[in-house]
PDB file of C-alpha atoms in Angstrom:
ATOM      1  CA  UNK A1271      10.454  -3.267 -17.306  1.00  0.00           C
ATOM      2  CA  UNK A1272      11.897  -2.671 -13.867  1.00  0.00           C
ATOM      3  CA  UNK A1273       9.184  -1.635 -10.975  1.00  0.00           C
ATOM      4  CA  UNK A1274       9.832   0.174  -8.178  1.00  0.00           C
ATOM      5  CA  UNK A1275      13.229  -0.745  -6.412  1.00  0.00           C
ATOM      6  CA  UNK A1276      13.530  -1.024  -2.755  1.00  0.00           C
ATOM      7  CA  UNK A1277      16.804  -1.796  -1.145  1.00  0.00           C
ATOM      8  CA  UNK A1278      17.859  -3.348   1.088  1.00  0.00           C
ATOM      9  CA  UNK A1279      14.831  -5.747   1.097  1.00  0.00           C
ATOM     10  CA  UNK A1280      15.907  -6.502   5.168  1.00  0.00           C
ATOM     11  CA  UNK A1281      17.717  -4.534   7.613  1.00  0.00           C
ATOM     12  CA  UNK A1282      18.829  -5.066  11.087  1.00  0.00           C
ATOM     13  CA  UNK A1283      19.918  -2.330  13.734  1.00  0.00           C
ATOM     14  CA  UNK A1284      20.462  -2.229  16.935  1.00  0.00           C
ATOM     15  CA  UNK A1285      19.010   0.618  19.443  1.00  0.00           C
ATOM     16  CA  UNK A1286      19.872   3.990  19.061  1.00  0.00           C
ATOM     17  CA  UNK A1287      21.324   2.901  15.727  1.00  0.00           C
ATOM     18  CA  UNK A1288      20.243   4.456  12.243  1.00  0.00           C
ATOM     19  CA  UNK A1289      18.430   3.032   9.692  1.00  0.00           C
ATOM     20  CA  UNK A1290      18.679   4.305   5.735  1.00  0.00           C
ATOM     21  CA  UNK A1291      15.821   2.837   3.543  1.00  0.00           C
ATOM     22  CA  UNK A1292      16.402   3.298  -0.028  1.00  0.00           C
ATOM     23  CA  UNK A1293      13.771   3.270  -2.989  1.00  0.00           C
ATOM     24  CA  UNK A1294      13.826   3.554  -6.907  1.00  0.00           C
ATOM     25  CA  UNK A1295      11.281   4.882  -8.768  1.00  0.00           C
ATOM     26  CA  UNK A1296       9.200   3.274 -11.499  1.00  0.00           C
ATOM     27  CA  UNK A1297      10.970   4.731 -14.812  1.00  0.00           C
ATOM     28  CA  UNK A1298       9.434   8.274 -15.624  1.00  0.00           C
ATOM     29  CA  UNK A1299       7.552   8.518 -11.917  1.00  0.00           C
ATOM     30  CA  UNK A1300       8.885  11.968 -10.151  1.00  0.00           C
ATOM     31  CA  UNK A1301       6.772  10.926  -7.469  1.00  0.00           C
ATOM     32  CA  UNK A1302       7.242   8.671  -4.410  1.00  0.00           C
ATOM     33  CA  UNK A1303       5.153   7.792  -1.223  1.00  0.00           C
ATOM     34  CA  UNK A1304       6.347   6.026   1.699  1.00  0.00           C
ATOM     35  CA  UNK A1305       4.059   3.847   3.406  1.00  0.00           C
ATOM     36  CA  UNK A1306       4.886   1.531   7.354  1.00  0.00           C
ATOM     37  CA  UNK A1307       2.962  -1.483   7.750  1.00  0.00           C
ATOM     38  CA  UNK A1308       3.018  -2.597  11.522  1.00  0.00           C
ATOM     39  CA  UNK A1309       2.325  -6.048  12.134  1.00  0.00           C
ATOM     40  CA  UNK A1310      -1.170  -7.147  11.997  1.00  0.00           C
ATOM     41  CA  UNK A1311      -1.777  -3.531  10.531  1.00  0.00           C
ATOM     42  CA  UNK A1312      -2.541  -2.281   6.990  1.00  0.00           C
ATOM     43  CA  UNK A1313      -0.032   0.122   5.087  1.00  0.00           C
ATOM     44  CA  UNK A1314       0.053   3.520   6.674  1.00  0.00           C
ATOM     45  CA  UNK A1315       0.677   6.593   4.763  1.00  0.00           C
ATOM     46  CA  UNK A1316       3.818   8.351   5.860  1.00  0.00           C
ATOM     47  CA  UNK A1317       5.258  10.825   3.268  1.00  0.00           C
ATOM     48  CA  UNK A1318       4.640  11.902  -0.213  1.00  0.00           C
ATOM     49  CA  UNK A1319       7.813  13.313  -2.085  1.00  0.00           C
ATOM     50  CA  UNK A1320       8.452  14.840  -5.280  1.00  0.00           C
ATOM     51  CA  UNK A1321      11.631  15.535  -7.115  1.00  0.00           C
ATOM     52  CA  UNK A1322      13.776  17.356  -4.195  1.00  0.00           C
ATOM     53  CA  UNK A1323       9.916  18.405  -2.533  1.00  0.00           C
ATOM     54  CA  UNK A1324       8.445  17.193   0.226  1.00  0.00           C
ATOM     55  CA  UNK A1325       4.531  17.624  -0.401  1.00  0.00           C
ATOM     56  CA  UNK A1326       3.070  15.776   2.423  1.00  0.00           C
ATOM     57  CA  UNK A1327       4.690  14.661   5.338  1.00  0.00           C
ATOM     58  CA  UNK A1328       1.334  14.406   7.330  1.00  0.00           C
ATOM     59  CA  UNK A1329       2.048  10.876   8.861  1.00  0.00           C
ATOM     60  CA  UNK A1330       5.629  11.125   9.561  1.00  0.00           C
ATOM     61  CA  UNK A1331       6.577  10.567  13.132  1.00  0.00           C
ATOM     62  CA  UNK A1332       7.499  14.185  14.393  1.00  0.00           C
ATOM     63  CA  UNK A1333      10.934  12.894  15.456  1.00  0.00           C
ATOM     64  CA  UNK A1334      13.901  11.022  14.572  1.00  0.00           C
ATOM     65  CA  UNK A1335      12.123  10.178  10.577  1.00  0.00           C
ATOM     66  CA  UNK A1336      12.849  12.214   7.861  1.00  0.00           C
ATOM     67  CA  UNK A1337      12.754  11.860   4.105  1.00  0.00           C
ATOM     68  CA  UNK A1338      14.215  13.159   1.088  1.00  0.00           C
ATOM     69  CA  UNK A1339      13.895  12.620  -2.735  1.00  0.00           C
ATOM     70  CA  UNK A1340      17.191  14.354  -4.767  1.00  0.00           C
ATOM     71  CA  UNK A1341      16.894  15.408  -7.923  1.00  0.00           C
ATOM     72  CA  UNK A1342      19.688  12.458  -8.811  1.00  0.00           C
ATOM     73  CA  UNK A1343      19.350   9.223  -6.994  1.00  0.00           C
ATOM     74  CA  UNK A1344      16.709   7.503  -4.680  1.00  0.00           C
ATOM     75  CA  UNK A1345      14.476   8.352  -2.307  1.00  0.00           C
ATOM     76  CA  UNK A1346      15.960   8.043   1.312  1.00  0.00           C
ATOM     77  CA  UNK A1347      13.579   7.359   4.436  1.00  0.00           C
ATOM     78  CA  UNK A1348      15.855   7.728   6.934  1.00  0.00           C
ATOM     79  CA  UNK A1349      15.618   7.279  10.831  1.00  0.00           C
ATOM     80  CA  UNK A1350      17.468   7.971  13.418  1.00  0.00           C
ATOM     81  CA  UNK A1351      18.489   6.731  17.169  1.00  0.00           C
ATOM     82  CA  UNK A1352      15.574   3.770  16.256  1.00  0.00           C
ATOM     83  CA  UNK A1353      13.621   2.228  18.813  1.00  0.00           C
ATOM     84  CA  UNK A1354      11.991  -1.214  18.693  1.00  0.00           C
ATOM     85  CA  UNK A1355       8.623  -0.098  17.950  1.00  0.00           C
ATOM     86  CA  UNK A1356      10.148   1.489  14.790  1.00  0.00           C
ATOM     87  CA  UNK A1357      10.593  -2.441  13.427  1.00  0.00           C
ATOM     88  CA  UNK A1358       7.994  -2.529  10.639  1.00  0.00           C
ATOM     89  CA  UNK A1359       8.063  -2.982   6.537  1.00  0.00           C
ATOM     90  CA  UNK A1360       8.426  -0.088   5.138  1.00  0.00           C
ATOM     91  CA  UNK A1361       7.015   0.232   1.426  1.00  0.00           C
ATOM     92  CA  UNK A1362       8.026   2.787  -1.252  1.00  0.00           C
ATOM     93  CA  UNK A1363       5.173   3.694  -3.847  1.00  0.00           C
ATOM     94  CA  UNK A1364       6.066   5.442  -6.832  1.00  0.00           C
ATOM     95  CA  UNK A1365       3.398   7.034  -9.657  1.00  0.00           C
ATOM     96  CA  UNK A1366       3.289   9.198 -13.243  1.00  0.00           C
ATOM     97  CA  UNK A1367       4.519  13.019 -12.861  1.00  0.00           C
ATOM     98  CA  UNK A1368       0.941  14.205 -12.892  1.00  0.00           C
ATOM     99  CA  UNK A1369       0.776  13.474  -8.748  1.00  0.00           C
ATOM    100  CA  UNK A1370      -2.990  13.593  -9.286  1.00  0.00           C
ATOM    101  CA  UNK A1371      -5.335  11.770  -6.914  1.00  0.00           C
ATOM    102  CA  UNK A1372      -6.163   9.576  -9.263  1.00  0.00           C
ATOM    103  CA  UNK A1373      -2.763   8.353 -10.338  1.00  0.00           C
ATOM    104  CA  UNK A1374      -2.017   4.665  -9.729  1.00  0.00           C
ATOM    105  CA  UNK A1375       0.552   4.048  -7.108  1.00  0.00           C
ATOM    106  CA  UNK A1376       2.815   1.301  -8.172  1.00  0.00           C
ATOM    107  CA  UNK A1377       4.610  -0.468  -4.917  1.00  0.00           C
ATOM    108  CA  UNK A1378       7.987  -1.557  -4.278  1.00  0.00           C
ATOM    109  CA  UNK A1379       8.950  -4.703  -2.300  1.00  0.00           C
ATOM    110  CA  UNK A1380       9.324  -3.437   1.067  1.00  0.00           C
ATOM    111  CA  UNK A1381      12.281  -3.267   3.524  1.00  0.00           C
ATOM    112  CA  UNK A1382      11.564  -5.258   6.423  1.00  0.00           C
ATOM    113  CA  UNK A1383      13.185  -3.585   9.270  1.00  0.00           C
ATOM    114  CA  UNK A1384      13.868  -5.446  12.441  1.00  0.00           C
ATOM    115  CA  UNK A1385      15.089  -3.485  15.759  1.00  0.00           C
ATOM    116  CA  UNK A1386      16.955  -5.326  18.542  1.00  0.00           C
TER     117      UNK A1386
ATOM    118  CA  UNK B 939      -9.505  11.291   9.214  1.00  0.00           C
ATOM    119  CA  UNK B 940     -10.341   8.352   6.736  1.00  0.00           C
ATOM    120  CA  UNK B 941     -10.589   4.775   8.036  1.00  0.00           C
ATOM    121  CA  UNK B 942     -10.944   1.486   6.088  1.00  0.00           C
ATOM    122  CA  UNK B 943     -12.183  -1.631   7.553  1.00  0.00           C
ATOM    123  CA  UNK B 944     -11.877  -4.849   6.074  1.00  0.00           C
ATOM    124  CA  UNK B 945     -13.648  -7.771   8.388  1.00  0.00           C
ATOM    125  CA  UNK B 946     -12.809 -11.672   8.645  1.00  0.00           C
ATOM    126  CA  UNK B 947      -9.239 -10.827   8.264  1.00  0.00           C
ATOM    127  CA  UNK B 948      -8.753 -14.858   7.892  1.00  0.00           C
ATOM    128  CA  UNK B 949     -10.438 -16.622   5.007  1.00  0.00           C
ATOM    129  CA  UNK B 950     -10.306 -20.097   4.149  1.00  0.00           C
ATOM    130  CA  UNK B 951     -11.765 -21.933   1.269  1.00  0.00           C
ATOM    131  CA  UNK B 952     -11.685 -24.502  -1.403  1.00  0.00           C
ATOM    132  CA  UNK B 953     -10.832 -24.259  -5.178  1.00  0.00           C
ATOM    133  CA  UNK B 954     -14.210 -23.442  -7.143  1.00  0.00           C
ATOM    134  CA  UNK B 955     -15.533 -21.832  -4.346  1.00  0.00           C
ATOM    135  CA  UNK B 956     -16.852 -18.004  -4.381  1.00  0.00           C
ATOM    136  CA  UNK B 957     -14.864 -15.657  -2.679  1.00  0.00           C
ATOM    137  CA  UNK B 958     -16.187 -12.242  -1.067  1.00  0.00           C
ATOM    138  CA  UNK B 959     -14.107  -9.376   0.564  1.00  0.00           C
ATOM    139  CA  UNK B 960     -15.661  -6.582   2.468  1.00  0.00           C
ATOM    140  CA  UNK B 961     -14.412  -3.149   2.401  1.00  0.00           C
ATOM    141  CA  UNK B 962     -16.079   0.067   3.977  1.00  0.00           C
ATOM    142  CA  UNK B 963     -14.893   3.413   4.171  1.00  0.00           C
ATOM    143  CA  UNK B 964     -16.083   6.530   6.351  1.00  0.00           C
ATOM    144  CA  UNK B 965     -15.359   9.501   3.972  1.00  0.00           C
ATOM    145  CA  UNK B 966     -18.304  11.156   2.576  1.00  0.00           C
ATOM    146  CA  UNK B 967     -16.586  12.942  -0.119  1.00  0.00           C
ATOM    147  CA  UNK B 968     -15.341  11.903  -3.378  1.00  0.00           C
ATOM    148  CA  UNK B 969     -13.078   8.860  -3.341  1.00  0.00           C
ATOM    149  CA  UNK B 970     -10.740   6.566  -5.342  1.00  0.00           C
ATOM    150  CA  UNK B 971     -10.584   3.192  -4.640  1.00  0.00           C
ATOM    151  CA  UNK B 972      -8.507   0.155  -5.280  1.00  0.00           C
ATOM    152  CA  UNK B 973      -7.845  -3.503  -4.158  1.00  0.00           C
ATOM    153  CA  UNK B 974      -4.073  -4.549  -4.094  1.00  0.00           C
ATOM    154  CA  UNK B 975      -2.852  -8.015  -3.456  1.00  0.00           C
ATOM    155  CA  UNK B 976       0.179  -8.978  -2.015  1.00  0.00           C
ATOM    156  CA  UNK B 977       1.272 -12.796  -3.446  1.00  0.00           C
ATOM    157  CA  UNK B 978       3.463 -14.714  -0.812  1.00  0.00           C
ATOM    158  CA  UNK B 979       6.689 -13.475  -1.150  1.00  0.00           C
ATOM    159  CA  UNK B 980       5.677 -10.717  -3.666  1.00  0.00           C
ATOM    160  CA  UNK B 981       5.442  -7.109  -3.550  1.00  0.00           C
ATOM    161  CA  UNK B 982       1.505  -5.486  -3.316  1.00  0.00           C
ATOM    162  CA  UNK B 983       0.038  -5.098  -7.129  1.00  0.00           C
ATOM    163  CA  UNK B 984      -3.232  -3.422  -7.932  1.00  0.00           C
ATOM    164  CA  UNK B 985      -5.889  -6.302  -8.706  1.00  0.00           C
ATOM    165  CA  UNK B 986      -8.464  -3.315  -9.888  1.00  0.00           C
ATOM    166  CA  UNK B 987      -9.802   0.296  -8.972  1.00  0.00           C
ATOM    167  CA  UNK B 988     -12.582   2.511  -9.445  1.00  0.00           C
ATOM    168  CA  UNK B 989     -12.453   6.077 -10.080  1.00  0.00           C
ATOM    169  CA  UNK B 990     -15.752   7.017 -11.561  1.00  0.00           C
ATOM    170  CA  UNK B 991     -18.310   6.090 -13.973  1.00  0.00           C
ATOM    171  CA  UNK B 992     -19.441   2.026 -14.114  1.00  0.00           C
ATOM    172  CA  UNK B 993     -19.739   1.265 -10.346  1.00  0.00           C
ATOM    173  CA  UNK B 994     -18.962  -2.481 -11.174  1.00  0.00           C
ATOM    174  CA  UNK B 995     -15.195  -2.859 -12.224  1.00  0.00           C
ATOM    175  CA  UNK B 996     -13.583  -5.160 -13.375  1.00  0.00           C
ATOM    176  CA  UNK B 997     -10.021  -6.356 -12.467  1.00  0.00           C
ATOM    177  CA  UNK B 998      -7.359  -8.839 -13.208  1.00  0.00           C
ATOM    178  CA  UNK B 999      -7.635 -12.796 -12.943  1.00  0.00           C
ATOM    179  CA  UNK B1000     -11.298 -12.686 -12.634  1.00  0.00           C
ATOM    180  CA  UNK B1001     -11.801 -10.896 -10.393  1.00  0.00           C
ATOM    181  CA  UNK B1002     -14.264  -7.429  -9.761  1.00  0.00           C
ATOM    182  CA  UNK B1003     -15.779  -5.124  -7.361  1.00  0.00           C
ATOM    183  CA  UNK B1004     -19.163  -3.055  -7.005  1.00  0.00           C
ATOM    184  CA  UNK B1005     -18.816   0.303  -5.830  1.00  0.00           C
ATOM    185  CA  UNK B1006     -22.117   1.174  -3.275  1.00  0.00           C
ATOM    186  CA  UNK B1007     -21.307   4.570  -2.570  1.00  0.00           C
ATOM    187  CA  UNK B1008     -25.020   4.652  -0.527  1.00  0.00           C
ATOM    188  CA  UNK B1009     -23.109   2.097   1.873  1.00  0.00           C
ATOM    189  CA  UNK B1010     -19.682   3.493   1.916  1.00  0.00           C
ATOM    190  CA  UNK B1011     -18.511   0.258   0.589  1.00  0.00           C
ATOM    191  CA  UNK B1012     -16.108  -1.311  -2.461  1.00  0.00           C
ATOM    192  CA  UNK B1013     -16.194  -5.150  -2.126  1.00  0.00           C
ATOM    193  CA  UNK B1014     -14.220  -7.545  -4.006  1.00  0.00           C
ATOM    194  CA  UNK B1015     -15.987 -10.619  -5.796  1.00  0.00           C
ATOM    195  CA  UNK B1016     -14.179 -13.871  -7.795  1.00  0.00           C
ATOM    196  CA  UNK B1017     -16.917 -16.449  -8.654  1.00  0.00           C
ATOM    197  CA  UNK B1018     -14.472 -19.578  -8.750  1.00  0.00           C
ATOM    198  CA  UNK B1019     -11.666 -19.107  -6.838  1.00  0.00           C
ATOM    199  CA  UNK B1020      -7.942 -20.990  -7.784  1.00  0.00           C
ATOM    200  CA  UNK B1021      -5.245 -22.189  -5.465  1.00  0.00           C
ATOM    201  CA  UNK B1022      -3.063 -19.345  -7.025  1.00  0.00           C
ATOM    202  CA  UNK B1023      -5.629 -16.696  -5.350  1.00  0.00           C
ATOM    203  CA  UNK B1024      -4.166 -17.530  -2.084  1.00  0.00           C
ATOM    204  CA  UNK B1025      -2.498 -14.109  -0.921  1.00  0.00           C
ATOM    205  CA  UNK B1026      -3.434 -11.315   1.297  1.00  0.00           C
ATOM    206  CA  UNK B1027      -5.431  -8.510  -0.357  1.00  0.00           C
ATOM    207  CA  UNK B1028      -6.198  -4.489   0.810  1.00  0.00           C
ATOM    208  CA  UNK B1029      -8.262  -2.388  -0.095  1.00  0.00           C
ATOM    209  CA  UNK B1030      -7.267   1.005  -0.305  1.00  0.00           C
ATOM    210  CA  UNK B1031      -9.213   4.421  -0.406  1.00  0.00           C
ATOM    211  CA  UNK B1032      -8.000   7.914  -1.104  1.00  0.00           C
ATOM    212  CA  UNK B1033     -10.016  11.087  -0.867  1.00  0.00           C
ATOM    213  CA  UNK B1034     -10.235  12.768  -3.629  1.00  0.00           C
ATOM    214  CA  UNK B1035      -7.468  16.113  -3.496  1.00  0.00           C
ATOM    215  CA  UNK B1036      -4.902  13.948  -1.896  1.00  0.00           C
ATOM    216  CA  UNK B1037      -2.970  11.637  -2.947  1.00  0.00           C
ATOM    217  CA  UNK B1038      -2.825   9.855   0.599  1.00  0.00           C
ATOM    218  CA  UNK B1039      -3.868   6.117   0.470  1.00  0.00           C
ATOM    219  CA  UNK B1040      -5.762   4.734   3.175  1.00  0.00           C
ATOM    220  CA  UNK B1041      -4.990   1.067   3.558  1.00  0.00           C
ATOM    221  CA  UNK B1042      -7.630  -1.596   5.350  1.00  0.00           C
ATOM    222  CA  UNK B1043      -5.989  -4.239   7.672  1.00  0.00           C
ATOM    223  CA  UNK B1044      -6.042  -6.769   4.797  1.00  0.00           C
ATOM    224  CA  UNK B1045      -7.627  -9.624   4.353  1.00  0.00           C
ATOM    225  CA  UNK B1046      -5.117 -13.360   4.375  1.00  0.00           C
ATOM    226  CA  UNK B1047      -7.085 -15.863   2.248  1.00  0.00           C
ATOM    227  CA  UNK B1048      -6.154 -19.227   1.560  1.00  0.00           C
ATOM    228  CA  UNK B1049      -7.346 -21.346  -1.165  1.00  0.00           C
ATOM    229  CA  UNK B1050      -7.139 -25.145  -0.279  1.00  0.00           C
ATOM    230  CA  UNK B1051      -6.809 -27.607  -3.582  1.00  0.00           C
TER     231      UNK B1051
END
């Protein structure tokens, strides 16, 4: 019974480099959140995707983050020309197809990103 | 917006002992909430959550949580605590219409044998 897939589980980039964080679903869930946890910080929302939908992208950083969910493949967080403050784990949260509020988000591993 | 806050962020204690975890929230609305725990080296899994009805709700490996919704507040209760308990655990709100989770800061406790 495979849980939500997160790969890779650590990535390293340089500044101004890009970073591509990939996650997989629970089996059946059409619906993935992305969550950063700074250090010393709790999880903080980011982006809430459905099959090839963005449905809330109120706490994405305005610039250089973006996120997609195809209708084949994983989810993609993807940033651009990263900085060191953008050195965080990143976790992918995936629940049922209702979406409702009251779905239970199942989490993924976490990619722990690290910017020199 | 909402805001979680989850105080003594460091807890240490013995085997057998009773373990409490705070959590507050400031939305006035109708909310969902859930603990997680995070295992070293393991990904976050839902220990228990509350959506409506009993206010005290019970989780896995012993443990439960009382919702006060007069005091904003979902704590987290084990009566005997094991050296296996030792992992970092959030609490975790969402309002209800969104599906938004608002995390606390966690709390890291350690169990000593």
């Amino acid at each position: 019974n495979a849980g939500v897939m997160q790969n890779p589980r650590h990535l390293v980039r340089r500044r101004g480099q890009e970073a591509r964080l990939r996650c997989s679903p629970m089996k059946g869930h059409s619906h993935v959140y992305w969550y950063r946890q700074l250090p010393e910080e709790g999880l903080k929302f980011m982006v809430y995707l459905q099959k090839e939908n963005i449905i809330d992208e109120s706490g994405m950083p305005k610039e250089r983050f973006s996120a997609e969910f195809p209708k084949e493949g994983p989810s993609i967080l993807r940033i651009q020309q990263v900085v060191r403050g953008d050195s965080a784990a990143y976790f992918c949260a995936s629940s049922l197809t209702q979406g409702t509020n009251t779905d239970t988000q199942y989490f993924g591993p976490g990619t722990r990103l690290t910017v020199l | 917006a909402q805001s979680v806050s989850q105080h003594n962020h460091h807890v240490i204690l013995s085997e057998a002992a009773s373990l409490e975890l705070g959590c507050n929230y400031s939305y006035g609305g109708t909310v969902n909430l859930f603990w997680y725990v995070q295992y070293p080296g393991q990904h976050l899994q839902l220990l228990l959550k509350y959506f409506s009805g009993d206010p005290l709700v019970k989780g896995i490996k012993g443990f439960e949580a009382e919702f006060i919704k007069s005091k904003f507040s979902f704590n987290l209760r084990k009566p005997s605590v094991q050296w296996s308990d030792t992992a970092e655990y959030f609490c975790a709100v969402n309002e209800g219409g969104n599906n938004r989770l608002a995390f606390g800061k966690g709390n890291q406790v350690v169990v000593i044998p």
